[in-house]
Amino acid sequence: MTEDLRHRAPPAGPKPMDRADFVFSIVLTAFGVGVIVESLRLPRLENLDVNPYTVPGIVPGILGIALALCGLALLIRSTARGGWRVGIGGTLAAGAGRAPAFRRVTVTLVLTFAYALLMFGNMPFWLATALFVFAFVVATERMMPDRRATWRSIAGAAVLAVACGVAVGFVFEELFYVRLPG
Amino acid sequence: MEGLLSFLAAIVEIATSAAIVDVIWATLLGIVVGMMPGLTATLGVALMTTLTFDMEGQRAILILICMYVGAIYGGSRSAILLNIPGTPANAATSLDGYPLAREGKAGSAMAVATTGSFVGGMIGMMALAVVAPALADFALGFGAYEFFWLAVFGVVVAGQLTALDDPIKGWIAGFLGLFVATVGQEGIHAIPRFAYGSTDLAGGIGLLPAMVGAFGFAEILSVMRQEAYTVVRSRMDSVWSGLKSAFGYKVTAVRSGLIGTFMGLIPGVGEDMGAWASYAAARQASGEKEKFGKGSLEGLVAAETGNNAAVPGALIPVLTLAVPGSAPAAVLLAAMIIHGIRPGPLIMIEFPDFVFSVVAMVFMATCAMAVLGLLLTRPLLLVLKVRRERLMPVIFVLCTVGAFAISSRMFDVWIMLAFGVLGFILREMKYPMAPLILGIVLGDILDKSLRRGLVLSDGDLTPFFTRPISIVLWGSLVLLVILSMPAVRGFVARRARRWRRGEAGP
């Protein structure tokens, strides 16, 4: 009913999505098989004389089969659509067109992981947060083609960073009694 | 009559001055969250759950419902003014809302959206009051067999309806969610599954950190991947003139309210399908079909009524079956359990007043949404001027602290990061997130129900297929799966075309 409103018919021929489906289907099938194997290795508790229908591996095993079957169905479909033929060159060419987007996502990933894994919990919360927010704002605003880093924008980022570190820490620790690490 | 009295009693009990203050700030915050592209209702409710952790249960649930109602409505503002739905539920709103804004009718569009949302919320609320007690009564007859099929049905239907053009991707997302739920100690013999010696993994993967990752961090990555947005710059007409126009579409509003409520009721489907289905039905029935997508007030009414009606609709299965109707409703379900309320078929026996308390909360939130939405039209526009480069790091800080705050362990922060990256990759490959989350919620029900059912029947599968409700559930499932196969769909479409030609011919 709503199909025509939400999606347009895809053009004929292999597309980067078919390639992604092809790769993901192999990963998913392997994952499904792995889940089946690991489910079979789960304890069956025969020594405890438990009802065999309650063994812990039964549901994960069925889910492993379902995932492997879905992976196979996706593999057959993406192969039929020529997903395996879209080479790495094609994928890279498609990616190059979105280079600024790729750079923004990479910077976001690096900064967020650095904050959550290295800074959060290893230094005072307000300082870690202020450093992260400041770095994020300055780094991503510099990537915008229509914006230049001015002293005013950098000062604004610094004020936001310190305010965020202090305010979030205050709200969680003083109002909601959450003990933050660091 | 008894229901009305229970509702009035609940209003009197809840509407203290402190609660009214809570309703105002939480609904306003919800509207702001919904308005900001990149912040969804699910994220808002999930983060607010971590903040209201220590509050008294009824107060916390009131705040969460206000956040939910406000966010679904707030998304219409960015859909109208930016052509970017603030939440996925407002995607249909942008089809007609943005063209209206470009014509200088942004004020009318916002007034129509507000009226539609209010009507939708009220219709959904009435359905919640009428259907929930009856459904809870009916569900008392559910056993392990029915709950098993209900869990499978929820995941498969959510997968089917949230990935209309490619149901297999929706099902894969659902099965992955169900698998995630099996990680950790299982509920019958307390054997850790897929933990590999890790005590953190043996404790299981928490729903809230996973949701904050899949709907928060993944959304941050998606927003940063897209180009920056700009607010439409045109003259804005008066909000009040739009109110008059909205009353011209009473039939559309009522129909959309009913469709939206029904879509909300279906497990995992939620507000966005409520809006799309209402929009499609309105276009089908309209005498001005050609205006749809070019600035139709009727289309806008349908979309906004449909999505807000789905909010109370999604709460019906939460309260009566412990099965969420949408992703934000899944968080609400988790929050209710955290606060000692046990949703499910026994709710009318164990917590007889709670269902009507929720009805009263929806009523208060819907009224606050309408009043705040109309009075603060211009001040709220300032929210859209916040640049994403400045907003996203603050949101990430809240995601990190929110994930950590639930049980004060770093493992939950890692889960948030992992689900964020996984969610981003899956979204880029057009896998819907709602079935994944529904799978995590329903995994435990499915696991225990299947094994208990097998024990009760001594390994005989017959009761799974012969009990009346089970027959309806598995029969619908088989039909759904068969009809989603491309070959079958093609055959049905060809037959329908031939039949229509035969009917139109001499």
XYZ file of C-alpha atoms in Angstrom:
688
model
C 0.000 0.000 0.000
C 2.694 2.480 0.956
C 5.441 0.995 -1.154
C 4.979 3.455 -3.989
C 5.172 6.370 -1.571
C 8.348 5.350 0.192
C 10.566 3.801 -2.394
C 11.368 4.210 -6.013
C 12.010 1.189 -8.225
C 15.742 0.471 -8.403
C 17.440 0.834 -11.778
C 18.460 -2.383 -13.518
C 21.989 -3.801 -13.192
C 24.310 -4.430 -10.242
C 24.607 -1.612 -7.712
C 26.874 -0.984 -4.716
C 23.985 -2.192 -2.519
C 24.046 -5.573 -4.280
C 27.764 -5.796 -3.550
C 27.135 -4.893 0.103
C 24.353 -7.506 0.246
C 26.667 -10.096 -1.306
C 29.421 -9.491 1.250
C 26.985 -9.260 4.173
C 25.198 -12.462 3.120
C 28.479 -14.404 3.330
C 29.197 -12.900 6.769
C 25.641 -13.648 7.938
C 25.662 -17.249 6.676
C 29.005 -17.882 8.384
C 27.684 -16.243 11.564
C 24.523 -18.399 11.471
C 26.604 -21.572 11.059
C 28.852 -20.405 13.919
C 25.796 -19.887 16.157
C 24.545 -23.419 15.325
C 27.950 -24.929 16.180
C 28.244 -22.955 19.428
C 24.658 -23.862 20.389
C 25.483 -27.555 19.959
C 28.483 -27.050 22.249
C 26.364 -25.560 25.058
C 25.841 -27.832 28.111
C 22.992 -30.334 27.736
C 22.901 -31.020 31.482
C 22.417 -34.788 31.029
C 24.210 -35.369 34.345
C 21.548 -33.272 36.107
C 18.790 -35.320 34.451
C 17.001 -32.181 33.197
C 14.192 -32.356 30.680
C 15.885 -32.508 27.245
C 13.422 -29.957 25.850
C 14.763 -27.272 28.176
C 18.426 -27.497 27.154
C 19.964 -23.999 26.805
C 21.076 -24.442 23.165
C 17.679 -25.145 21.636
C 16.551 -21.574 20.893
C 19.973 -20.177 19.840
C 20.316 -23.232 17.577
C 17.002 -22.503 15.860
C 17.988 -18.829 15.506
C 21.329 -19.877 14.014
C 19.464 -21.936 11.408
C 17.127 -18.991 10.661
C 20.068 -16.581 10.269
C 22.002 -18.998 8.052
C 18.929 -19.565 5.848
C 18.312 -15.805 5.545
C 22.011 -15.369 4.712
C 21.758 -18.015 1.998
C 18.604 -16.430 0.548
C 20.356 -13.051 0.460
C 23.434 -14.670 -1.110
C 21.371 -16.263 -3.890
C 19.534 -13.000 -4.559
C 22.599 -10.762 -4.569
C 24.478 -13.248 -6.768
C 21.567 -13.304 -9.243
C 21.659 -9.500 -9.314
C 25.373 -9.584 -10.079
C 26.497 -8.339 -6.671
C 29.694 -10.362 -6.927
C 30.587 -8.549 -10.166
C 30.696 -5.012 -8.739
C 34.435 -4.791 -8.130
C 36.326 -2.959 -5.453
C 37.078 -0.229 -8.004
C 33.368 0.462 -8.424
C 32.836 0.627 -4.702
C 35.781 2.982 -4.262
C 34.574 5.178 -7.099
C 31.147 5.382 -5.473
C 32.818 6.209 -2.142
C 35.050 8.881 -3.623
C 31.968 10.865 -4.637
C 31.044 11.079 -0.980
C 34.543 11.807 0.304
C 33.568 14.732 2.597
C 30.863 12.553 4.162
C 33.382 9.735 4.645
C 35.820 12.160 6.308
C 33.129 13.503 8.650
C 32.112 9.978 9.714
C 35.771 8.964 10.243
C 36.486 12.028 12.398
C 33.279 11.398 14.368
C 34.229 7.750 14.964
C 37.781 8.573 16.056
C 36.723 11.318 18.470
C 33.758 9.461 19.973
C 35.752 6.262 20.518
C 38.630 8.248 22.026
C 36.213 9.909 24.454
C 34.240 6.796 25.426
C 37.152 4.340 25.650
C 40.150 6.438 26.678
C 38.960 9.620 28.365
C 35.649 8.686 30.058
C 36.581 7.185 33.395
C 40.299 7.964 33.176
C 40.221 11.691 33.922
C 37.815 14.050 35.694
C 34.451 13.877 33.907
C 34.103 17.611 33.294
C 37.593 17.841 31.807
C 37.189 14.774 29.560
C 33.830 16.046 28.337
C 35.049 19.599 27.764
C 38.074 18.383 25.786
C 35.921 16.050 23.678
C 33.220 18.617 22.887
C 35.801 21.282 22.024
C 37.770 18.930 19.759
C 34.611 17.696 18.042
C 33.206 21.167 17.353
C 36.493 22.595 16.069
C 37.339 19.534 13.944
C 33.924 19.168 12.292
C 33.332 22.907 11.785
C 36.673 23.169 10.003
C 35.380 20.581 7.538
C 32.383 22.696 6.528
C 33.168 24.408 3.225
C 31.197 27.574 4.052
C 32.628 28.133 7.529
C 36.004 29.501 8.521
C 37.493 28.940 11.944
C 37.529 32.367 13.569
C 38.615 33.269 17.087
C 34.964 33.894 17.837
C 33.845 30.426 16.742
C 36.721 28.803 18.640
C 35.841 30.776 21.781
C 32.205 29.743 21.338
C 33.262 26.095 21.102
C 35.353 26.460 24.273
C 32.451 28.001 26.203
C 30.081 25.259 25.004
C 32.627 22.579 25.903
C 33.181 23.769 29.474
C 29.466 24.447 30.007
C 28.590 20.949 28.758
C 31.205 19.265 30.967
C 30.115 21.129 34.088
C 26.331 21.030 33.438
C 26.066 17.331 32.477
C 28.250 16.374 35.437
C 26.135 18.503 37.790
C 22.785 17.188 36.491
C 23.767 13.516 36.692
C 25.746 13.656 39.948
C 23.842 16.233 41.982
C 20.266 15.898 40.702
C 20.083 12.240 39.684
C 22.723 10.815 42.060
C 24.676 8.953 39.380
C 28.315 8.498 40.394
C 30.326 9.300 37.287
C 33.740 7.697 36.822
C 36.986 9.676 36.779
C -19.124 4.200 32.388
C -16.905 2.342 34.823
C -13.932 3.069 32.562
C -14.770 6.784 32.463
C -14.958 6.914 36.252
C -11.607 5.113 36.534
C -10.123 7.614 34.063
C -11.471 10.614 36.010
C -10.227 9.131 39.282
C -6.786 8.669 37.722
C -6.753 12.286 36.487
C -7.650 13.562 39.954
C -4.946 11.404 41.510
C -2.188 12.300 39.063
C -2.856 15.976 38.326
C -1.108 17.499 41.317
C 0.662 20.824 40.857
C 4.051 19.091 40.906
C 2.874 16.621 38.239
C 1.617 19.471 36.038
C 5.051 21.100 36.215
C 6.577 17.731 35.235
C 4.134 17.435 32.327
C 5.025 20.902 31.034
C 8.811 20.568 31.137
C 8.897 16.944 29.961
C 6.543 17.585 27.023
C 8.467 20.712 26.057
C 11.736 18.797 26.233
C 10.121 16.068 24.128
C 9.088 18.617 21.488
C 12.634 20.028 21.416
C 14.143 16.516 21.127
C 11.696 15.621 18.358
C 12.426 18.856 16.486
C 16.149 18.255 16.293
C 17.100 16.070 13.346
C 19.153 13.224 14.714
C 17.326 12.996 18.016
C 14.532 10.448 17.885
C 11.711 9.763 20.312
C 13.389 6.444 21.151
C 16.633 8.156 22.110
C 14.763 10.799 24.117
C 12.786 8.202 26.075
C 15.886 6.008 26.566
C 18.013 8.883 27.884
C 15.172 10.098 30.073
C 14.790 6.584 31.510
C 18.358 6.798 32.771
C 17.651 10.215 34.313
C 14.420 9.175 36.036
C 15.945 5.992 37.397
C 15.737 7.087 41.041
C 12.309 8.722 40.839
C 9.078 7.274 42.164
C 7.568 4.943 39.503
C 4.407 6.852 38.592
C 6.284 10.154 38.263
C 8.976 8.562 36.087
C 6.422 6.948 33.736
C 4.529 10.258 33.455
C 7.725 12.048 32.415
C 8.588 9.321 29.894
C 5.113 9.386 28.311
C 5.306 13.191 28.017
C 8.721 12.860 26.362
C 7.324 10.227 23.946
C 4.208 12.225 22.971
C 6.158 15.497 22.702
C 8.945 14.008 20.563
C 6.627 12.362 18.023
C 4.822 15.683 17.635
C 7.992 17.814 17.693
C 9.370 15.972 14.674
C 6.690 17.623 12.530
C 8.378 21.021 12.985
C 11.625 20.025 11.314
C 9.689 18.027 8.692
C 7.787 21.217 7.779
C 10.603 23.749 8.057
C 13.673 21.725 7.037
C 12.169 18.937 4.910
C 13.977 16.617 7.366
C 11.707 14.530 9.591
C 12.716 15.165 13.202
C 11.867 11.537 13.931
C 11.227 8.731 11.389
C 7.534 9.007 12.318
C 7.352 12.409 10.613
C 8.652 11.345 7.201
C 5.156 11.477 5.664
C 4.652 14.942 7.215
C 7.482 16.438 5.176
C 5.812 15.417 1.878
C 3.167 18.127 2.253
C 4.479 20.177 5.168
C 7.620 21.383 3.395
C 5.852 22.476 0.168
C 3.397 24.426 2.366
C 6.296 26.127 4.182
C 7.860 27.082 0.855
C 4.560 28.683 -0.148
C 4.729 30.869 2.985
C 2.162 28.753 4.845
C 4.467 27.362 7.529
C 2.224 28.774 10.283
C -0.861 27.055 8.879
C 1.064 23.837 8.376
C 2.240 23.825 11.998
C -1.275 24.563 13.250
C -2.725 21.756 11.129
C -0.006 19.383 12.332
C -0.740 20.344 15.948
C -4.482 19.834 15.537
C -3.955 16.504 13.801
C -1.543 15.339 16.492
C -4.001 16.354 19.216
C -6.927 14.534 17.570
C -4.741 11.487 16.927
C -3.549 11.435 20.524
C -7.123 11.651 21.815
C -8.439 8.878 19.522
C -5.518 6.659 20.499
C -6.094 7.456 24.155
C -9.756 6.422 23.940
C -8.744 3.193 22.213
C -6.197 2.579 24.965
C -8.893 3.009 27.615
C -11.347 0.688 25.834
C -9.099 -1.954 24.254
C -6.400 -2.441 26.915
C -8.628 -3.876 29.689
C -10.457 -6.107 27.171
C -7.208 -7.325 25.592
C -5.686 -8.014 29.015
C -8.760 -10.065 29.872
C -8.494 -11.978 26.584
C -4.744 -12.517 27.048
C -5.362 -14.295 30.355
C -6.088 -17.328 28.193
C -2.587 -17.168 26.630
C -0.212 -19.958 27.529
C 3.382 -20.706 26.582
C 2.297 -21.772 23.060
C 0.513 -18.502 22.327
C 3.321 -16.371 23.769
C 5.835 -18.231 21.619
C 3.857 -17.479 18.464
C 3.220 -13.896 19.608
C 6.970 -13.321 19.896
C 7.641 -14.856 16.461
C 4.676 -12.949 15.000
C 5.919 -9.646 16.473
C 9.409 -9.979 15.036
C 8.287 -11.200 11.602
C 5.512 -8.597 11.215
C 7.765 -5.792 12.432
C 10.434 -6.963 9.971
C 7.900 -7.126 7.154
C 6.305 -3.725 7.766
C 9.430 -1.732 8.533
C 11.243 -2.988 5.427
C 8.376 -3.007 2.948
C 10.430 -3.317 -0.219
C 12.803 -5.917 1.217
C 11.210 -7.911 4.065
C 14.139 -10.317 4.348
C 16.258 -7.461 5.726
C 13.618 -6.732 8.364
C 13.521 -10.411 9.358
C 17.323 -10.609 9.530
C 17.318 -7.574 11.855
C 14.645 -9.264 14.007
C 16.500 -12.598 14.191
C 19.718 -10.778 15.100
C 17.821 -9.062 17.933
C 16.456 -12.401 19.141
C 19.985 -13.823 19.083
C 21.341 -10.867 21.082
C 18.700 -11.625 23.734
C 20.067 -15.160 24.136
C 23.510 -13.882 25.181
C 24.019 -14.236 28.938
C 22.502 -16.450 31.614
C 19.337 -18.163 30.370
C 16.237 -18.029 32.526
C 15.545 -21.714 33.268
C 18.836 -23.343 34.344
C 20.970 -20.150 34.721
C 23.544 -21.453 32.220
C 25.568 -18.624 30.606
C 25.305 -18.672 26.809
C 27.907 -17.144 24.478
C 29.675 -15.533 27.470
C 33.105 -17.178 26.951
C 34.122 -16.615 30.549
C 33.160 -12.945 30.669
C 31.080 -12.038 33.709
C 29.819 -8.948 31.880
C 28.533 -11.001 28.944
C 27.071 -13.567 31.360
C 24.933 -10.720 32.736
C 23.408 -10.270 29.274
C 23.215 -7.343 26.882
C 21.099 -4.566 28.364
C 18.225 -3.231 26.292
C 18.825 0.417 27.186
C 22.548 0.635 26.271
C 21.751 -1.250 23.043
C 18.934 1.181 22.230
C 20.998 4.250 23.106
C 23.636 2.897 20.696
C 21.292 1.864 17.878
C 19.157 5.003 18.039
C 21.616 7.531 19.486
C 25.188 6.900 18.416
C 24.114 5.397 15.053
C 21.965 8.476 14.442
C 24.903 10.780 15.272
C 26.996 8.974 12.639
C 24.129 9.183 10.118
C 23.606 12.904 10.758
C 27.331 13.641 10.406
C 27.381 11.672 7.152
C 24.636 13.829 5.616
C 24.974 17.359 4.291
C 24.126 20.189 6.699
C 20.494 21.311 6.687
C 19.062 24.785 6.149
C 15.827 26.210 7.490
C 13.313 27.254 4.831
C 13.377 31.049 4.479
C 9.970 32.335 3.510
C 7.209 34.425 4.975
C 5.286 32.603 7.707
C 1.527 33.016 7.923
C -0.520 33.052 11.119
C -0.876 29.863 13.131
C -4.467 30.690 14.011
C -5.652 30.748 10.394
C -4.386 27.191 10.057
C -6.543 26.048 12.961
C -9.699 26.891 11.011
C -8.474 24.953 7.984
C -7.763 21.872 10.109
C -11.404 21.564 11.140
C -12.332 21.004 7.489
C -10.763 17.550 7.584
C -12.697 15.877 10.406
C -13.341 12.636 8.525
C -9.692 12.327 7.486
C -8.584 12.982 11.068
C -10.893 10.344 12.571
C -9.978 7.742 9.921
C -6.266 8.465 10.359
C -6.625 8.287 14.144
C -8.152 4.812 13.902
C -5.581 3.573 11.360
C -2.717 5.043 13.407
C -3.976 3.396 16.596
C -4.255 0.045 14.816
C -0.741 0.324 13.369
C 0.553 1.232 16.839
C -1.060 -1.906 18.211
C 0.903 -4.206 15.874
C 4.142 -5.221 17.627
C 7.206 -3.220 16.621
C 5.519 -1.332 13.787
C 4.812 1.962 15.492
C 4.390 5.580 14.602
C 6.078 5.814 11.221
C 3.851 3.120 9.721
C 0.891 4.755 11.467
C 1.653 7.939 9.535
C 2.345 6.220 6.192
C -0.743 3.995 6.312
C -2.982 6.952 7.276
C -1.432 9.072 4.537
C -1.970 6.374 1.902
C -5.590 5.845 3.002
C -6.259 9.606 2.945
C -4.868 9.908 -0.576
C -6.956 6.949 -1.712
C -10.151 8.491 -0.324
C -9.434 12.124 -1.203
C -11.181 14.106 -3.897
C -7.955 16.111 -4.342
C -5.442 13.315 -4.875
C -3.314 15.480 -7.161
C -2.497 17.868 -4.292
C -0.866 15.133 -2.196
C 2.883 15.622 -2.068
C 2.569 19.224 -3.285
C 1.255 20.886 -0.132
C -2.001 19.168 0.775
C -3.406 20.115 4.175
C -5.389 16.889 4.127
C -2.224 14.832 3.662
C -0.595 16.717 6.527
C -3.599 16.078 8.803
C -3.519 12.358 7.921
C 0.207 11.933 8.569
C 0.274 13.797 11.875
C -2.957 12.283 13.193
C -1.720 8.819 12.259
C 1.644 9.044 14.006
C 0.365 10.545 17.250
C -2.536 8.063 17.395
C 0.037 5.273 17.200
C 1.628 6.406 20.492
C -1.247 5.280 22.763
C -1.855 2.431 20.302
C 1.676 1.164 20.883
C 1.090 1.263 24.644
C -1.830 -1.202 24.417
C 0.311 -4.321 23.758
C 2.965 -2.986 26.168
C 0.491 -2.956 29.043
C -1.486 -6.074 28.219
C 0.991 -8.459 26.561
C 4.391 -6.973 27.562
C 5.069 -6.720 23.820
C 6.009 -3.240 22.567
C 4.100 -1.687 19.698
C 7.053 0.538 18.721
C 10.704 1.202 19.553
C 10.034 4.013 22.106
C 7.328 1.795 23.618
C 9.999 -0.896 24.089
C 11.949 1.541 26.272
C 8.787 2.385 28.183
C 8.243 -1.322 28.773
C 11.772 -1.608 30.167
C 11.198 1.490 32.327
C 7.968 0.042 33.750
C 9.790 -3.155 34.711
C 12.620 -1.100 36.291
C 10.026 0.729 38.397
C 8.414 -2.472 39.666
C 5.378 -2.590 37.369
C 4.862 -5.918 35.618
C 3.045 -5.345 32.316
C 1.307 -8.383 30.832
C -2.035 -10.217 30.950
C -2.143 -9.963 34.744
C -1.906 -6.162 34.770
C -5.635 -5.625 35.428
C -5.375 -7.995 38.403
C -2.007 -6.972 39.878
C -2.101 -3.224 39.040
C -5.798 -2.529 38.300
C -5.447 1.273 38.404
C -2.275 1.502 36.377
C -3.861 1.185 32.912
C -6.137 4.165 33.591
C -3.231 6.076 35.112
C -1.426 5.636 31.789
C -4.566 6.810 29.943
C -4.628 9.906 32.164
C -0.909 10.495 31.538
C -1.442 10.307 27.755
C -4.335 12.765 28.095
C -2.241 15.260 30.062
C 0.719 14.920 27.697
C -1.483 15.370 24.608
C -3.121 18.508 26.040
C 0.276 19.950 27.020
C 1.636 19.156 23.559
C -1.210 21.039 21.840
C -1.014 24.090 24.129
C 2.795 24.358 24.054
C 2.916 23.646 20.324
C 0.512 26.468 19.510
C 1.757 29.019 22.032
C 5.480 28.553 21.455
C 5.519 28.326 17.657
C 8.024 31.133 17.105
C 10.313 30.606 20.152
C 10.633 26.930 19.237
C 12.035 27.898 15.830
C 15.262 28.878 17.623
C 15.871 25.176 18.313
C 16.368 24.564 14.595
C 19.189 27.119 14.490
C 21.445 24.927 16.632
C 24.222 23.616 14.373
C 24.701 19.856 14.238
C 28.473 20.245 14.779
C 27.670 21.720 18.196
C 24.713 19.524 19.072
C 26.074 16.082 18.210
C 29.013 16.005 20.664
C 26.665 17.001 23.495
C 24.280 14.212 22.468
C 27.158 11.738 22.414
C 28.158 12.771 25.932
C 24.556 12.119 27.041
C 24.580 8.733 25.258
C 27.795 7.736 27.042
C 26.690 8.919 30.473
C 23.165 7.531 29.912
C 24.501 4.075 29.007
C 26.835 4.141 32.020
C 24.250 5.480 34.483
C 21.941 2.437 34.331
C 24.234 0.073 36.208
C 27.464 2.083 36.563
C 29.579 -0.291 34.458
C 31.856 0.498 31.528
C 30.640 -2.648 29.739
C 27.370 -0.828 28.956
C 29.353 1.994 27.312
C 31.085 -0.597 25.105
C 27.690 -2.097 24.242
C 26.437 1.381 23.299
C 29.459 1.876 21.011
C 29.137 -1.583 19.440
C 25.426 -1.199 18.754
C 25.995 2.305 17.422
C 28.500 1.139 14.827
C 26.475 -1.992 14.012
C 23.302 0.093 13.776
C 24.987 2.622 11.467
C 26.290 -0.113 9.125
C 22.929 -1.903 9.081
C 21.056 1.341 8.397
C 23.390 2.163 5.529
C 22.496 -1.249 4.091
C 18.756 -0.514 4.576
C 18.160 -2.802 7.551
C 15.478 -1.385 9.896
C 16.350 -0.939 13.565
C 12.897 -1.491 15.116
C 12.806 -5.310 14.554
C 16.319 -5.583 16.024
C 15.197 -3.887 19.219
C 11.895 -5.783 19.296
C 13.905 -8.991 18.949
C 15.994 -8.079 22.009
C 12.788 -7.430 23.994
C 10.950 -10.546 22.808
C 13.932 -12.919 22.869
C 13.419 -13.877 26.487
C 9.667 -14.482 26.017
C 10.331 -16.624 22.927
C 13.071 -18.636 24.623
C 11.147 -19.417 27.791
C 7.795 -19.977 26.037
C 9.191 -22.475 23.534
C 10.994 -24.515 26.173
C 8.115 -24.388 28.668
C 5.663 -25.332 25.928
C 7.807 -28.311 24.952
C 8.028 -29.434 28.581
C 4.238 -29.128 29.027
C 3.553 -31.159 25.912
C 6.445 -33.570 26.577
C 8.102 -32.675 23.319
C 4.916 -32.868 21.271
C 4.683 -29.961 18.812
C 0.957 -30.453 18.175
C -0.331 -27.904 20.768
C 1.801 -25.220 19.114
C -0.261 -25.705 15.960
C -3.720 -26.711 17.151
C -4.772 -24.246 19.855
C -7.181 -21.619 18.407
C -5.091 -18.471 19.000
C -1.945 -20.295 17.899
C -3.674 -21.259 14.631
C -4.519 -17.603 13.940
C -0.965 -16.463 14.722
C 0.983 -19.082 12.761
C -1.592 -19.036 9.934
C -1.133 -15.253 9.565
C 2.621 -15.696 9.676
C 2.697 -18.313 6.931
C 0.388 -16.172 4.782
C 2.561 -13.112 5.366
C 5.772 -14.897 4.448
C 4.241 -16.471 1.323
C 2.778 -13.149 0.180
C 6.133 -11.401 0.609
C 7.854 -13.756 -1.866
C 8.546 -11.867 -5.119
C 7.171 -14.706 -7.300
C 3.909 -14.856 -5.318
C 3.587 -11.057 -5.232
C 4.081 -10.932 -9.012
C 1.479 -13.661 -9.537
C -1.068 -11.898 -7.294
C -0.432 -8.555 -9.032
C -0.888 -10.158 -12.486
C -4.142 -11.846 -11.415
C -5.412 -8.566 -9.920
C -4.606 -6.665 -13.133
C -6.343 -9.307 -15.248
C -9.356 -9.254 -12.938
C -9.572 -5.449 -13.127
C -9.302 -5.496 -16.924
C -12.057 -8.111 -17.066
C -14.227 -5.983 -14.810
C -13.615 -2.808 -16.804
C -14.178 -4.547 -20.147
C -17.527 -5.121 -21.913
